[in-house]
């Protein structure tokens, strides 16, 4: 009960911070995204690279911040779009830096530097397309809606998985995450679609209902895969949690793993529809 209370309070606190920062203004949004992204990359490197190549890890985090900042300026401050390509320069710096690393015993771990940029930094950069209009006007409602769908999907997966999946349902990916079941998947999908419909009815998702349903389904499926991908990383490195920053939950990466795939999928879907 004590652990459940701690987990609940920590979760409420995390949600409150995210909601407040998204709804306040574009500066609080930018600070939140950079903060979350930085912590998640640090957790990922601690998991995969431990204490090796620290300087290169720092360079990679800086490259991620530059990528986000350039996209942020482009979408929100009329920064020339062609200059966003400058984000590739810090990545080149990481590549050049690898030549000067003396101890190349575990050089294969350098691949994790680039993995984190694709796995974490790119999804965070894409959040700028969800909060800024083509004219640069800011609104955190759409991104908040994305988070709500992800959160509700996770809650549904947990509740249905714990109540039905452990007894009756088949396992979803037992070799990666033994506790996840098909019952949890269908429960999460049901609640995600319900959340999408509710968000449409209250005006948060201003799209036709069919698109809100499709969006919710795509984000749910992507979120499940995002969760499984992080579970696979943790299973390979034999760790339970990516960090300890959130008592009762683990690390920020543990809480945001679903969003890393779900939110980009939401952005891609709405962009393809030409409504974003």
CSV table of C-alpha atoms in Angstrom, one decimal:
chain,number,residue,atom,x,y,z
A,1,UNK,CA,0.0,0.0,0.0
A,2,UNK,CA,2.9,2.4,0.8
A,3,UNK,CA,4.5,1.8,-2.6
A,4,UNK,CA,1.1,2.3,-4.3
A,5,UNK,CA,0.6,5.6,-2.5
A,6,UNK,CA,4.1,6.8,-3.4
A,7,UNK,CA,3.5,5.7,-7.0
A,8,UNK,CA,0.2,7.5,-7.2
A,9,UNK,CA,1.4,10.7,-5.6
A,10,UNK,CA,4.5,10.8,-7.9
A,11,UNK,CA,2.4,10.1,-10.9
A,12,UNK,CA,0.0,12.9,-10.1
A,13,UNK,CA,2.9,15.3,-9.5
A,14,UNK,CA,4.4,14.4,-12.9
A,15,UNK,CA,1.1,14.8,-14.7
A,16,UNK,CA,0.5,18.2,-13.0
A,17,UNK,CA,3.9,19.5,-14.0
A,18,UNK,CA,3.4,18.4,-17.6
A,19,UNK,CA,-0.1,19.9,-17.8
A,20,UNK,CA,0.9,23.2,-16.3
A,21,UNK,CA,4.0,23.6,-18.5
A,22,UNK,CA,2.0,22.8,-21.7
A,23,UNK,CA,-0.8,25.1,-20.9
A,24,UNK,CA,1.2,28.0,-19.5
A,25,UNK,CA,3.2,29.3,-22.5
A,26,UNK,CA,5.7,28.3,-25.2
A,27,UNK,CA,8.7,29.0,-22.9
A,28,UNK,CA,7.5,26.6,-20.2
A,29,UNK,CA,6.8,24.1,-22.9
A,30,UNK,CA,10.4,24.5,-24.3
A,31,UNK,CA,11.9,24.2,-20.8
A,32,UNK,CA,9.8,21.1,-20.0
A,33,UNK,CA,10.7,19.3,-23.3
A,34,UNK,CA,14.5,20.1,-23.0
A,35,UNK,CA,14.5,19.0,-19.4
A,36,UNK,CA,12.6,15.7,-20.0
A,37,UNK,CA,14.7,14.9,-23.1
A,38,UNK,CA,18.0,15.6,-21.3
A,39,UNK,CA,17.1,13.4,-18.3
A,40,UNK,CA,15.9,10.6,-20.6
A,41,UNK,CA,19.1,10.6,-22.6
A,42,UNK,CA,21.2,10.6,-19.5
A,43,UNK,CA,19.2,7.6,-18.3
A,44,UNK,CA,19.6,5.8,-21.6
A,45,UNK,CA,23.3,6.4,-21.6
A,46,UNK,CA,23.6,5.3,-18.0
A,47,UNK,CA,21.8,2.1,-18.9
A,48,UNK,CA,23.7,1.3,-22.2
A,49,UNK,CA,27.2,3.0,-21.7
A,50,UNK,CA,27.5,3.2,-18.0
A,51,UNK,CA,30.4,5.6,-17.2
A,52,UNK,CA,32.3,5.2,-20.4
A,53,UNK,CA,32.9,7.9,-23.0
A,54,UNK,CA,31.3,10.6,-20.8
A,55,UNK,CA,32.5,13.5,-23.0
A,56,UNK,CA,30.9,11.9,-26.0
A,57,UNK,CA,27.7,11.5,-24.1
A,58,UNK,CA,27.7,15.2,-23.2
A,59,UNK,CA,28.3,16.0,-26.9
A,60,UNK,CA,25.3,13.9,-27.8
A,61,UNK,CA,23.0,15.5,-25.3
A,62,UNK,CA,24.1,18.9,-26.6
A,63,UNK,CA,23.4,17.8,-30.1
A,64,UNK,CA,19.9,16.8,-29.0
A,65,UNK,CA,19.3,20.2,-27.4
A,66,UNK,CA,20.5,21.9,-30.6
A,67,UNK,CA,18.1,19.8,-32.7
A,68,UNK,CA,15.2,20.7,-30.5
A,69,UNK,CA,16.1,24.3,-30.2
A,70,UNK,CA,16.4,24.8,-34.0
A,71,UNK,CA,13.1,23.1,-34.6
A,72,UNK,CA,11.5,25.2,-31.8
A,73,UNK,CA,12.8,28.4,-33.3
A,74,UNK,CA,11.7,27.4,-36.7
A,75,UNK,CA,8.1,26.6,-35.7
A,76,UNK,CA,7.6,29.3,-33.1
A,77,UNK,CA,9.8,32.2,-34.0
A,78,UNK,CA,9.9,32.3,-37.8
A,79,UNK,CA,13.5,31.0,-37.8
A,80,UNK,CA,14.4,30.2,-41.5
A,81,UNK,CA,13.5,26.6,-42.1
A,82,UNK,CA,16.5,25.9,-44.2
A,83,UNK,CA,18.8,26.6,-41.2
A,84,UNK,CA,17.3,23.6,-39.3
A,85,UNK,CA,19.7,21.6,-41.3
A,86,UNK,CA,22.4,23.0,-39.0
A,87,UNK,CA,21.3,20.4,-36.4
A,88,UNK,CA,23.4,17.8,-38.3
A,89,UNK,CA,26.6,19.7,-37.4
A,90,UNK,CA,26.7,18.6,-33.8
A,91,UNK,CA,26.2,15.0,-34.9
A,92,UNK,CA,29.3,15.3,-37.2
A,93,UNK,CA,31.2,16.7,-34.2
A,94,UNK,CA,30.3,13.4,-32.3
A,95,UNK,CA,31.6,11.4,-35.3
A,96,UNK,CA,34.9,13.3,-35.4
A,97,UNK,CA,35.3,13.1,-31.7
A,98,UNK,CA,35.2,9.3,-31.9
A,99,UNK,CA,38.4,9.4,-33.8
A,100,UNK,CA,40.2,11.0,-30.8
A,101,UNK,CA,39.0,8.5,-28.3
A,102,UNK,CA,42.1,6.6,-27.1
A,103,UNK,CA,40.4,3.6,-25.5
A,104,UNK,CA,38.4,1.8,-28.2
A,105,UNK,CA,38.0,-1.4,-26.3
A,106,UNK,CA,34.2,-0.9,-26.2
A,107,UNK,CA,34.0,1.3,-29.3
A,108,UNK,CA,30.8,-0.5,-30.3
A,109,UNK,CA,29.0,1.4,-27.6
A,110,UNK,CA,29.4,4.5,-29.6
A,111,UNK,CA,26.4,3.3,-31.6
A,112,UNK,CA,24.2,4.1,-28.6
A,113,UNK,CA,25.1,7.8,-29.0
A,114,UNK,CA,23.3,7.9,-32.4
A,115,UNK,CA,20.6,5.5,-31.2
A,116,UNK,CA,19.5,8.0,-28.5
A,117,UNK,CA,19.4,10.8,-31.0
A,118,UNK,CA,17.0,8.9,-33.2
A,119,UNK,CA,15.1,7.2,-30.3
A,120,UNK,CA,14.7,10.2,-28.0
A,121,UNK,CA,15.8,13.5,-29.5
A,122,UNK,CA,13.9,13.2,-32.8
A,123,UNK,CA,10.5,12.5,-31.2
A,124,UNK,CA,11.0,15.5,-28.9
A,125,UNK,CA,11.9,17.7,-31.8
A,126,UNK,CA,8.7,16.6,-33.5
A,127,UNK,CA,6.6,17.9,-30.5
A,128,UNK,CA,7.2,21.4,-31.9
A,129,UNK,CA,4.9,20.5,-34.8
A,130,UNK,CA,2.1,19.7,-32.4
A,131,UNK,CA,2.2,23.0,-30.5
A,132,UNK,CA,3.0,25.6,-33.1
A,133,UNK,CA,0.8,26.6,-36.0
A,134,UNK,CA,2.3,27.5,-39.4
A,135,UNK,CA,2.1,31.1,-38.3
A,136,UNK,CA,4.0,30.4,-35.1
A,137,UNK,CA,1.0,30.7,-32.7
A,138,UNK,CA,1.4,28.5,-29.6
A,139,UNK,CA,-1.2,26.1,-28.1
A,140,UNK,CA,-0.4,23.1,-25.9
A,141,UNK,CA,-3.8,21.6,-26.2
A,142,UNK,CA,-3.0,19.1,-29.0
A,143,UNK,CA,0.1,17.8,-27.4
A,144,UNK,CA,-1.7,17.5,-24.1
A,145,UNK,CA,-4.3,15.5,-25.9
A,146,UNK,CA,-1.6,13.2,-27.2
A,147,UNK,CA,-0.3,12.7,-23.7
A,148,UNK,CA,-3.8,12.1,-22.4
A,149,UNK,CA,-4.4,9.3,-25.0
A,150,UNK,CA,-1.0,7.8,-24.1
A,151,UNK,CA,-1.7,8.0,-20.3
A,152,UNK,CA,-5.2,6.6,-20.6
A,153,UNK,CA,-3.9,3.8,-22.8
A,154,UNK,CA,-1.3,2.9,-20.3
A,155,UNK,CA,-3.8,2.9,-17.4
A,156,UNK,CA,-6.2,0.7,-19.4
A,157,UNK,CA,-3.4,-1.7,-20.3
A,158,UNK,CA,-2.4,-1.9,-16.6
A,159,UNK,CA,-5.9,-2.3,-15.2
A,160,UNK,CA,-7.1,-4.9,-17.7
A,161,UNK,CA,-3.8,-6.6,-17.7
A,162,UNK,CA,-3.6,-7.0,-14.0
A,163,UNK,CA,-7.3,-8.0,-13.6
A,164,UNK,CA,-7.7,-10.3,-16.6
A,165,UNK,CA,-4.4,-10.8,-18.4
A,166,UNK,CA,-2.6,-12.6,-15.6
A,167,UNK,CA,-5.3,-15.2,-15.3
A,168,UNK,CA,-7.0,-15.6,-18.7
A,169,UNK,CA,-5.2,-13.7,-21.4
A,170,UNK,CA,-2.3,-14.8,-23.6
A,171,UNK,CA,1.0,-13.0,-23.2
A,172,UNK,CA,1.7,-10.3,-25.7
A,173,UNK,CA,5.5,-10.5,-25.9
A,174,UNK,CA,6.6,-12.9,-23.1
A,175,UNK,CA,10.2,-13.0,-24.2
A,176,UNK,CA,10.4,-9.2,-23.8
A,177,UNK,CA,7.9,-8.3,-21.1
A,178,UNK,CA,6.4,-11.3,-19.3
A,179,UNK,CA,3.6,-9.4,-17.6
A,180,UNK,CA,2.1,-7.8,-20.7
A,181,UNK,CA,-1.0,-9.6,-22.1
A,182,UNK,CA,-3.5,-9.3,-25.0
A,183,UNK,CA,-6.2,-8.5,-22.4
A,184,UNK,CA,-4.1,-5.5,-21.4
A,185,UNK,CA,-3.6,-4.5,-25.0
A,186,UNK,CA,-7.3,-4.6,-25.8
A,187,UNK,CA,-8.2,-2.8,-22.6
A,188,UNK,CA,-5.7,0.0,-23.4
A,189,UNK,CA,-7.0,0.3,-26.9
A,190,UNK,CA,-10.6,0.6,-25.8
A,191,UNK,CA,-9.8,3.3,-23.3
A,192,UNK,CA,-7.5,5.1,-25.8
A,193,UNK,CA,-10.3,5.3,-28.3
A,194,UNK,CA,-12.8,6.4,-25.6
A,195,UNK,CA,-10.3,9.1,-24.6
A,196,UNK,CA,-10.0,10.3,-28.3
A,197,UNK,CA,-13.8,10.5,-28.6
A,198,UNK,CA,-14.1,12.5,-25.3
A,199,UNK,CA,-11.3,14.8,-26.4
A,200,UNK,CA,-13.1,15.5,-29.6
A,201,UNK,CA,-16.4,16.2,-27.8
A,202,UNK,CA,-14.8,18.7,-25.4
A,203,UNK,CA,-13.1,20.5,-28.3
A,204,UNK,CA,-9.5,19.4,-27.7
A,205,UNK,CA,-9.3,17.4,-30.9
A,206,UNK,CA,-10.9,19.5,-33.6
A,207,UNK,CA,-11.0,16.8,-36.2
A,208,UNK,CA,-13.8,14.6,-37.6
A,209,UNK,CA,-14.6,11.7,-35.1
A,210,UNK,CA,-13.3,9.1,-37.5
A,211,UNK,CA,-9.9,10.7,-37.6
A,212,UNK,CA,-9.9,11.0,-33.8
A,213,UNK,CA,-10.6,7.3,-33.5
A,214,UNK,CA,-7.9,6.4,-36.1
A,215,UNK,CA,-5.5,8.7,-34.3
A,216,UNK,CA,-6.2,7.0,-31.0
A,217,UNK,CA,-5.7,3.5,-32.4
A,218,UNK,CA,-2.4,4.4,-34.1
A,219,UNK,CA,-1.1,6.1,-31.0
A,220,UNK,CA,-2.2,3.2,-28.8
A,221,UNK,CA,-0.4,0.6,-31.0
A,222,UNK,CA,2.7,2.8,-31.3
A,223,UNK,CA,2.7,3.3,-27.5
A,224,UNK,CA,2.6,-0.4,-26.9
A,225,UNK,CA,5.5,-0.9,-29.2
A,226,UNK,CA,7.3,2.0,-27.5
A,227,UNK,CA,6.9,0.3,-24.1
A,228,UNK,CA,8.1,-3.0,-25.5
A,229,UNK,CA,11.1,-1.5,-27.1
A,230,UNK,CA,12.3,0.1,-23.8
A,231,UNK,CA,11.5,-3.2,-22.0
A,232,UNK,CA,13.8,-5.0,-24.5
A,233,UNK,CA,16.6,-2.5,-23.7
A,234,UNK,CA,16.2,-3.0,-20.0
A,235,UNK,CA,16.0,-6.8,-20.4
A,236,UNK,CA,19.2,-6.9,-22.4
A,237,UNK,CA,21.1,-4.8,-19.8
A,238,UNK,CA,19.4,-6.7,-16.9
A,239,UNK,CA,18.0,-3.7,-15.1
A,240,UNK,CA,14.5,-3.1,-13.7
A,241,UNK,CA,14.2,0.6,-14.1
A,242,UNK,CA,16.0,3.2,-16.3
A,243,UNK,CA,16.4,5.5,-13.3
A,244,UNK,CA,15.2,6.5,-9.8
A,245,UNK,CA,14.1,10.1,-10.3
A,246,UNK,CA,10.4,9.1,-9.9
A,247,UNK,CA,9.8,7.1,-6.7
A,248,UNK,CA,7.6,4.2,-7.3
A,249,UNK,CA,7.9,4.5,-11.1
A,250,UNK,CA,11.6,4.5,-11.9
A,251,UNK,CA,13.1,6.9,-14.4
A,252,UNK,CA,11.6,9.4,-16.8
A,253,UNK,CA,12.3,7.0,-19.7
A,254,UNK,CA,10.2,4.4,-17.9
A,255,UNK,CA,7.3,6.8,-17.9
A,256,UNK,CA,7.7,8.3,-21.4
A,257,UNK,CA,8.7,5.1,-23.3
A,258,UNK,CA,5.2,4.8,-24.9
A,259,UNK,CA,5.1,8.5,-25.9
A,260,UNK,CA,8.4,8.2,-27.8
A,261,UNK,CA,6.6,6.4,-30.5
A,262,UNK,CA,3.0,7.4,-30.0
A,263,UNK,CA,3.4,11.2,-30.2
A,264,UNK,CA,5.5,11.1,-33.4
A,265,UNK,CA,2.9,8.8,-34.9
A,266,UNK,CA,0.2,11.3,-34.0
A,267,UNK,CA,2.2,14.1,-35.6
A,268,UNK,CA,2.8,12.1,-38.7
A,269,UNK,CA,-0.8,11.1,-39.1
A,270,UNK,CA,-2.1,14.7,-38.8
A,271,UNK,CA,0.6,15.9,-41.1
A,272,UNK,CA,-0.3,13.4,-43.7
A,273,UNK,CA,-3.9,14.6,-43.4
A,274,UNK,CA,-2.5,18.1,-44.0
A,275,UNK,CA,-4.3,19.5,-40.9
A,276,UNK,CA,-1.3,20.1,-38.7
